[in-house]
CSV table of C-alpha atoms in Angstrom, one decimal:
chain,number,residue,atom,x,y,z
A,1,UNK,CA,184.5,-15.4,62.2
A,2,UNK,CA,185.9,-18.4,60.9
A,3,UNK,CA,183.7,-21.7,60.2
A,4,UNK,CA,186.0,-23.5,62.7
A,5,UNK,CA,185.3,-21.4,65.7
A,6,UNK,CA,185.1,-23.5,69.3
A,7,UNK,CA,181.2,-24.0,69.7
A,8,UNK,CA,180.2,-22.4,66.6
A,9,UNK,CA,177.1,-24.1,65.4
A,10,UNK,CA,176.5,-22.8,62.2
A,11,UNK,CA,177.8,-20.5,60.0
A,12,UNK,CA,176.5,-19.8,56.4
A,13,UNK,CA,178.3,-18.3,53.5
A,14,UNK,CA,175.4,-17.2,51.1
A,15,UNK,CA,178.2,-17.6,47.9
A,16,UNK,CA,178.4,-21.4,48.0
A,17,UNK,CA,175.0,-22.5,46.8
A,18,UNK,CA,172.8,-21.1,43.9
A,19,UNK,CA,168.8,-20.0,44.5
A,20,UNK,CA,167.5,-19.4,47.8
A,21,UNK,CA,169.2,-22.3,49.4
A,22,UNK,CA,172.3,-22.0,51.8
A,23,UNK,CA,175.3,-24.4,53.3
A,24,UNK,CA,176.6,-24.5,56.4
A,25,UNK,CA,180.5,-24.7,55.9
A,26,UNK,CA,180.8,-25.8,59.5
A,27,UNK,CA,180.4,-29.3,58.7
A,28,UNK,CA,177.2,-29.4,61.4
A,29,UNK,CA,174.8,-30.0,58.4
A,30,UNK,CA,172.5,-27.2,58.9
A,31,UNK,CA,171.8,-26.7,55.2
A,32,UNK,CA,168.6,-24.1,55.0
A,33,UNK,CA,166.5,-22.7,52.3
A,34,UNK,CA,165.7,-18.7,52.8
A,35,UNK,CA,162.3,-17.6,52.2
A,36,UNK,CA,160.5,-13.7,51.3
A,37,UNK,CA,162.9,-11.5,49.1
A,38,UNK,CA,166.2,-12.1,49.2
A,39,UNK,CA,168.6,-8.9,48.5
A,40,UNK,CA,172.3,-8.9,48.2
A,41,UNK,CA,174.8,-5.9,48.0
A,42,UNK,CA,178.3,-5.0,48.3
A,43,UNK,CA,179.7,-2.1,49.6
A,44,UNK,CA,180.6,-0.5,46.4
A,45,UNK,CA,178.7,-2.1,43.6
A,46,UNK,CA,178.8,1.0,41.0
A,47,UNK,CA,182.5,1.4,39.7
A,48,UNK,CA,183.2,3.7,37.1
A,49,UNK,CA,185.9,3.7,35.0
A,50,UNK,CA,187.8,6.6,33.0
A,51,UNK,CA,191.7,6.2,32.3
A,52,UNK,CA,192.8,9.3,32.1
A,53,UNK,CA,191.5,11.9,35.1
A,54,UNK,CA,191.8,15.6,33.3
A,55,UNK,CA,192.0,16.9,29.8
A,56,UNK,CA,193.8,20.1,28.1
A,57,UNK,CA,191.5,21.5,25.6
A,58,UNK,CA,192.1,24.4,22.9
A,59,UNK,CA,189.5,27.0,23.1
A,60,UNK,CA,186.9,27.1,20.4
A,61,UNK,CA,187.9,23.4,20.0
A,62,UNK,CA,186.5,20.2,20.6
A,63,UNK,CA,187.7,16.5,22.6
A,64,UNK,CA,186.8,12.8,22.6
A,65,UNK,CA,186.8,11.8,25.7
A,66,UNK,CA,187.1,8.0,25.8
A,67,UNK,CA,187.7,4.8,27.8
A,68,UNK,CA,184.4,5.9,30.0
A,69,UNK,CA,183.0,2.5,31.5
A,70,UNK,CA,180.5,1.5,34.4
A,71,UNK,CA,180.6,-1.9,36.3
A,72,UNK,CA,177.9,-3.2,38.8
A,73,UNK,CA,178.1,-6.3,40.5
A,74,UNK,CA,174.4,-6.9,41.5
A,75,UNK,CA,172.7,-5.6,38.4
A,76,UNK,CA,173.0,-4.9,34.4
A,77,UNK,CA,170.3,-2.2,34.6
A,78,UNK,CA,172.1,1.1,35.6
A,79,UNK,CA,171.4,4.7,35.3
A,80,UNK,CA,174.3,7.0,34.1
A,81,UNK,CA,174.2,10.9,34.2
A,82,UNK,CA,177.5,12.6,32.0
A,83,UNK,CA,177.3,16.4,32.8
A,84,UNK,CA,179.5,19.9,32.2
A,85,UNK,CA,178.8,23.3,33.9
A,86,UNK,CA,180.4,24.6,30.6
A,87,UNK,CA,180.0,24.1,26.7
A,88,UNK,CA,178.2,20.6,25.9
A,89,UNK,CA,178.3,17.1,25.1
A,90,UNK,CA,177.7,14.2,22.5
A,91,UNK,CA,177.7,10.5,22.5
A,92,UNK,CA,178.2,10.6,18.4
A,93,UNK,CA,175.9,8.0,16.6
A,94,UNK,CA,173.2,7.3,17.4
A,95,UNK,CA,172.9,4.9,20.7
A,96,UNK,CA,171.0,2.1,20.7
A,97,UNK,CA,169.3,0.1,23.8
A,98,UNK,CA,169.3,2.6,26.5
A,99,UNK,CA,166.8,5.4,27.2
A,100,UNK,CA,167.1,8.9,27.7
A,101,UNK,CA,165.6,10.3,30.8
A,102,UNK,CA,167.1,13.3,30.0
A,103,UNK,CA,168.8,15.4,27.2
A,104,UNK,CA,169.6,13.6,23.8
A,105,UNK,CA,172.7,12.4,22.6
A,106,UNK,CA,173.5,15.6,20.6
A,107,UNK,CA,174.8,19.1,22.2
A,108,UNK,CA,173.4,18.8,25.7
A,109,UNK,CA,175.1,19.8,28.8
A,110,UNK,CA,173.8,16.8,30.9
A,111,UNK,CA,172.5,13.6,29.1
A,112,UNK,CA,170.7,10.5,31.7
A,113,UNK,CA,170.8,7.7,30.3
A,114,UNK,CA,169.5,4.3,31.9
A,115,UNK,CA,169.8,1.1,30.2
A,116,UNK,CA,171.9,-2.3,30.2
A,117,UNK,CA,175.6,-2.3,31.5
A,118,UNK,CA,176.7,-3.0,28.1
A,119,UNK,CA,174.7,-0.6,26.3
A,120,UNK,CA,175.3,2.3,28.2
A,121,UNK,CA,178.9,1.2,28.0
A,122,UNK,CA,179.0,1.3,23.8
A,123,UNK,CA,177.1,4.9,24.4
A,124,UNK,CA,179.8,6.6,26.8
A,125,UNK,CA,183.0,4.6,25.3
A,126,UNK,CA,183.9,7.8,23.5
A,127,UNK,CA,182.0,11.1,23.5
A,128,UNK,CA,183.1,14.5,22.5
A,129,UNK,CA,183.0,17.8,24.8
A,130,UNK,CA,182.8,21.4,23.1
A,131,UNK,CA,183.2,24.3,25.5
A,132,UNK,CA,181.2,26.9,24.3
A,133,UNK,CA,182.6,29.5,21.7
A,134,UNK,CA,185.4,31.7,23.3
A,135,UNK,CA,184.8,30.1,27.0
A,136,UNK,CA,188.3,29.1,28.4
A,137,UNK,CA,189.0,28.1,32.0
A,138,UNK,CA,188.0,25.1,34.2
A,139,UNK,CA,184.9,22.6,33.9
A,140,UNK,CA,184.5,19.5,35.1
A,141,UNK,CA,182.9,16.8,33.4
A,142,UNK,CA,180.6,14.7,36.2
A,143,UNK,CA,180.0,10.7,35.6
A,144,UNK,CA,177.3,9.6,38.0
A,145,UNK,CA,176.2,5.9,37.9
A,146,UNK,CA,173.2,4.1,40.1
A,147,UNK,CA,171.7,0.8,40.6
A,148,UNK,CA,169.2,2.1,42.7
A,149,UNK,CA,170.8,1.5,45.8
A,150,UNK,CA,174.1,2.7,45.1
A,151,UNK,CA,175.9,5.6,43.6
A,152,UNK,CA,179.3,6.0,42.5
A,153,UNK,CA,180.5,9.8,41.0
A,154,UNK,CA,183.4,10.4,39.3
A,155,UNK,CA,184.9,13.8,38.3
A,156,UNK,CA,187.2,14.4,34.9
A,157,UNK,CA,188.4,18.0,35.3
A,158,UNK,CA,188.5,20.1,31.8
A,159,UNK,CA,190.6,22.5,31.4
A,160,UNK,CA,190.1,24.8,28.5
A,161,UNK,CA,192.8,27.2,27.7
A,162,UNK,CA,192.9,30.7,25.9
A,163,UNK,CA,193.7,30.6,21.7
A,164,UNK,CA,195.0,34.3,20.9
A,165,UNK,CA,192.4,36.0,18.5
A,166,UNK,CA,193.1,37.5,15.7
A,167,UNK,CA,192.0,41.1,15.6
């Protein structure tokens, strides 16, 4: 509804004010202050971003991935899962400020990590996948990032395609 609704007596946008206090845009003066916990969300607050959607990989090679980044509205803390059915992963030098809940940041084929917005986004900026040796076909490389609340999951697909041997 708008503010200017016929017989509205009050209606209360909880962005103009700051704290636990709200205005009433109708003009009626019924300005309050909210009391107990206060909890705000949106209806996507996790957004993850990765420019490009699939990769073409030589087998027996490896790829940086990069461009990976994670956005939340309500919160910096996050929690950010990178994983591969196939071959492994590795966030390069070491990463600093986040924690691993699971895996490390060398050769793992699923690495948790939770930690500030900005740190886990210098750890999955660029990261490199290595199918394993001789392994060609599909994988898909799964980004999964929470506040807690929300989840949002995005899927790069890998393809990894057939060198020919030499006998």
């Amino acid at each position: 509804g708008s503010a200017v609704e016929n017989g509205l007596f009050a209606y209360w946008d909880f962005n103009t004010d700051s704290g636990n206090s709200v205005k009433d845009v109708t003009g009626n003066g019924h300005d309050g202050t909210l009391f107990g916990p206060i909890h705000a969300s949106s209806t996507k607050p996790v957004t993850i971003s990765q420019p490009t959607s699939s990769f073409i990989i030589l087998e027996d090679t490896s790829i940086a991935i990069e461009g990976s980044s994670v956005f939340d509205v309500d919160t910096d803390i996050l929690t950010v899962s990178l994983s591969v059915e196939n071959g492994s992963l590795d966030t390069g030098a070491s990463v600093t400020g986040v924690t691993f809940l699971e895996g490390t940041d060398n050769n793992e084929s699923r690495i948790v990590l939770r930690g500030a917005t900005s740190d886990i986004n210098t750890a999955i900026a660029s990261f490199t996948y290595t199918p394993p040796p001789g392994f060609n076909g599909s994988d898909d490389l799964t980004i999964v990032a929470s506040d807690e609340n929300n989840v949002s999951t995005e899927v790069i697909e890998l393809t990894v395609t057939a060198v020919n041997d030499p006998p």
